[in-house]
Amino acid sequence: VQLVESGGGLVQAGGSLRLSCAHSGLIFGDYAIAWFRQAPGKEREEISCISSMDGDTGYADSVKGRFTISSDNNKNTVYLQMNSLKAEDTAVYYCAADYRRYYYCSGYGPDEFDYWGQGTQVTVSS
């Protein structure tokens, strides 16, 4: 399984970015893909996820209403549209996948996902 993130960068507060997670090798049934982020000195936290089984999505309270996760199955890519960005959204963003989380993918820690991308830096200037 390979996951490759892209789309990070520097943006002003209030701006938008769209992250992409191109995945391959997830061929053994349904799975979930989640976006995590890790700010300096903080633990890695799950902020959004989507299930391949039914497209069900989940969001952390900190991003609900501002971020939207979506999937293009033809391109094997999951997106995270981030709007109304704040300085506290600054972090390295990772996508992760796991076959066990396809039914319910929200609220898990990083240990609960088996496959990871390399991460992409998002910096929001205030």
mmCIF file of C-alpha atoms in Angstrom:
data_model
loop_
_atom_site.group_PDB
_atom_site.id
_atom_site.type_symbol
_atom_site.label_atom_id
_atom_site.label_comp_id
_atom_site.label_asym_id
_atom_site.label_seq_id
_atom_site.Cartn_x
_atom_site.Cartn_y
_atom_site.Cartn_z
ATOM 1 C CA VAL A 1 0.000 0.000 0.000
ATOM 2 C CA GLN A 2 1.270 3.440 -0.923
ATOM 3 C CA LEU A 3 -0.141 6.809 0.092
ATOM 4 C CA VAL A 4 1.228 10.054 -1.295
ATOM 5 C CA GLU A 5 0.060 13.438 -0.017
ATOM 6 C CA SER A 6 0.313 16.683 -1.920
ATOM 7 C CA GLY A 7 -1.126 20.182 -1.870
ATOM 8 C CA GLY A 8 0.363 21.615 1.269
ATOM 9 C CA GLY A 9 1.908 25.068 1.417
ATOM 10 C CA LEU A 10 1.800 28.514 2.945
ATOM 11 C CA VAL A 11 -1.518 30.354 3.084
ATOM 12 C CA GLN A 12 -2.856 33.373 4.914
ATOM 13 C CA ALA A 13 -5.447 33.008 7.631
ATOM 14 C CA GLY A 14 -8.896 32.815 6.126
ATOM 15 C CA GLY A 15 -7.577 31.209 2.971
ATOM 16 C CA SER A 16 -8.071 27.743 1.508
ATOM 17 C CA LEU A 17 -6.003 24.761 0.478
ATOM 18 C CA ARG A 18 -6.871 21.388 -0.971
ATOM 19 C CA LEU A 19 -4.801 18.404 0.022
ATOM 20 C CA SER A 20 -4.694 15.231 -2.045
ATOM 21 C CA CYS A 21 -3.903 11.684 -0.996
ATOM 22 C CA ALA A 22 -3.179 9.401 -3.937
ATOM 23 C CA HIS A 23 -3.367 5.767 -2.871
ATOM 24 C CA SER A 24 -2.553 2.428 -4.425
ATOM 25 C CA GLY A 25 -2.599 -1.170 -3.306
ATOM 26 C CA LEU A 26 -5.818 -1.076 -1.286
ATOM 27 C CA ILE A 27 -7.278 -4.065 -3.074
ATOM 28 C CA PHE A 28 -8.306 -6.469 -0.304
ATOM 29 C CA GLY A 29 -11.763 -5.170 0.511
ATOM 30 C CA ASP A 30 -13.226 -2.037 2.022
ATOM 31 C CA TYR A 31 -11.057 0.382 3.927
ATOM 32 C CA ALA A 32 -11.037 3.798 5.512
ATOM 33 C CA ILE A 33 -8.756 6.693 4.702
ATOM 34 C CA ALA A 34 -8.183 9.349 7.313
ATOM 35 C CA TRP A 35 -6.403 12.648 7.519
ATOM 36 C CA PHE A 36 -4.278 13.241 10.597
ATOM 37 C CA ARG A 37 -2.251 16.270 11.515
ATOM 38 C CA GLN A 38 0.594 16.912 13.891
ATOM 39 C CA ALA A 39 1.569 20.359 15.066
ATOM 40 C CA PRO A 40 4.965 20.986 16.695
ATOM 41 C CA GLY A 41 5.010 19.657 20.234
ATOM 42 C CA LYS A 42 1.577 18.073 19.913
ATOM 43 C CA GLU A 43 0.293 14.581 19.363
ATOM 44 C CA ARG A 44 -0.870 13.410 15.970
ATOM 45 C CA GLU A 45 -4.647 13.753 15.787
ATOM 46 C CA GLU A 46 -7.266 12.439 13.407
ATOM 47 C CA ILE A 47 -9.253 15.242 11.841
ATOM 48 C CA SER A 48 -11.304 13.573 9.137
ATOM 49 C CA CYS A 49 -11.979 10.213 7.551
ATOM 50 C CA ILE A 50 -13.961 8.535 4.807
ATOM 51 C CA SER A 51 -15.054 4.950 4.334
ATOM 52 C CA SER A 52 -14.770 3.207 0.973
ATOM 53 C CA MET A 53 -17.757 1.023 1.864
ATOM 54 C CA ASP A 54 -20.427 3.716 1.859
ATOM 55 C CA GLY A 55 -18.612 7.038 1.657
ATOM 56 C CA ASP A 56 -19.494 7.829 5.244
ATOM 57 C CA THR A 57 -17.351 10.641 6.629
ATOM 58 C CA GLY A 58 -16.268 11.918 10.006
ATOM 59 C CA TYR A 59 -14.742 15.137 11.316
ATOM 60 C CA ALA A 60 -13.081 16.325 14.460
ATOM 61 C CA ASP A 61 -14.852 19.221 16.158
ATOM 62 C CA SER A 62 -11.873 21.473 15.463
ATOM 63 C CA VAL A 63 -12.416 21.284 11.680
ATOM 64 C CA LYS A 64 -16.135 20.552 11.354
ATOM 65 C CA GLY A 65 -17.808 23.050 9.052
ATOM 66 C CA ARG A 66 -14.493 24.225 7.583
ATOM 67 C CA PHE A 67 -12.927 21.078 6.124
ATOM 68 C CA THR A 68 -14.509 18.643 3.683
ATOM 69 C CA ILE A 69 -13.211 15.191 2.824
ATOM 70 C CA SER A 70 -14.103 13.544 -0.479
ATOM 71 C CA SER A 71 -13.014 10.650 -2.637
ATOM 72 C CA ASP A 72 -12.557 10.182 -6.374
ATOM 73 C CA ASN A 73 -12.534 6.424 -6.788
ATOM 74 C CA ASN A 74 -11.621 6.653 -10.472
ATOM 75 C CA LYS A 75 -8.412 8.428 -9.539
ATOM 76 C CA ASN A 76 -7.783 6.523 -6.280
ATOM 77 C CA THR A 77 -7.463 9.860 -4.561
ATOM 78 C CA VAL A 78 -8.925 11.310 -1.392
ATOM 79 C CA TYR A 79 -9.099 15.067 -0.977
ATOM 80 C CA LEU A 80 -9.279 17.359 2.011
ATOM 81 C CA GLN A 81 -10.681 20.772 1.149
ATOM 82 C CA MET A 82 -9.673 23.183 3.877
ATOM 83 C CA ASN A 83 -11.445 26.521 4.078
ATOM 84 C CA SER A 84 -11.344 29.385 6.575
ATOM 85 C CA LEU A 85 -7.904 28.314 7.661
ATOM 86 C CA LYS A 86 -6.582 29.460 11.002
ATOM 87 C CA ALA A 87 -3.075 29.778 12.404
ATOM 88 C CA GLU A 88 -3.814 26.806 14.664
ATOM 89 C CA ASP A 89 -4.312 24.629 11.580
ATOM 90 C CA THR A 90 -0.564 24.830 10.968
ATOM 91 C CA ALA A 91 0.780 21.280 11.060
ATOM 92 C CA VAL A 92 2.119 18.415 9.020
ATOM 93 C CA TYR A 93 -0.868 16.661 7.473
ATOM 94 C CA TYR A 94 -0.797 12.914 6.895
ATOM 95 C CA CYS A 95 -3.183 10.565 5.198
ATOM 96 C CA ALA A 96 -3.536 7.066 6.556
ATOM 97 C CA ALA A 97 -5.440 3.951 5.567
ATOM 98 C CA ASP A 98 -6.651 0.852 7.328
ATOM 99 C CA TYR A 99 -8.810 -2.100 6.354
ATOM 100 C CA ARG A 100 -10.235 -2.473 9.871
ATOM 101 C CA ARG A 101 -11.853 0.988 10.030
ATOM 102 C CA TYR A 102 -14.130 0.759 7.002
ATOM 103 C CA TYR A 103 -17.315 0.520 9.098
ATOM 104 C CA TYR A 104 -16.642 3.422 11.452
ATOM 105 C CA CYS A 105 -13.515 5.498 10.987
ATOM 106 C CA SER A 106 -13.811 8.471 13.355
ATOM 107 C CA GLY A 107 -12.078 9.088 16.649
ATOM 108 C CA TYR A 108 -9.118 6.773 16.297
ATOM 109 C CA GLY A 109 -5.537 7.366 17.279
ATOM 110 C CA PRO A 110 -2.595 6.990 14.912
ATOM 111 C CA ASP A 111 -1.863 3.489 16.230
ATOM 112 C CA GLU A 112 -5.190 2.348 14.788
ATOM 113 C CA PHE A 113 -4.136 2.932 11.167
ATOM 114 C CA ASP A 114 -1.629 0.664 9.449
ATOM 115 C CA TYR A 115 -0.605 2.578 6.326
ATOM 116 C CA TRP A 116 0.770 6.108 6.148
ATOM 117 C CA GLY A 117 1.933 8.703 3.707
ATOM 118 C CA GLN A 118 4.989 10.870 4.199
ATOM 119 C CA GLY A 119 3.065 14.008 5.149
ATOM 120 C CA THR A 120 2.709 17.492 3.708
ATOM 121 C CA GLN A 121 3.330 20.754 5.552
ATOM 122 C CA VAL A 122 0.525 23.283 5.900
ATOM 123 C CA THR A 123 1.471 26.677 7.298
ATOM 124 C CA VAL A 124 -1.173 29.317 7.989
ATOM 125 C CA SER A 125 0.120 32.818 8.607
ATOM 126 C CA SER A 126 -1.892 35.122 10.835
#
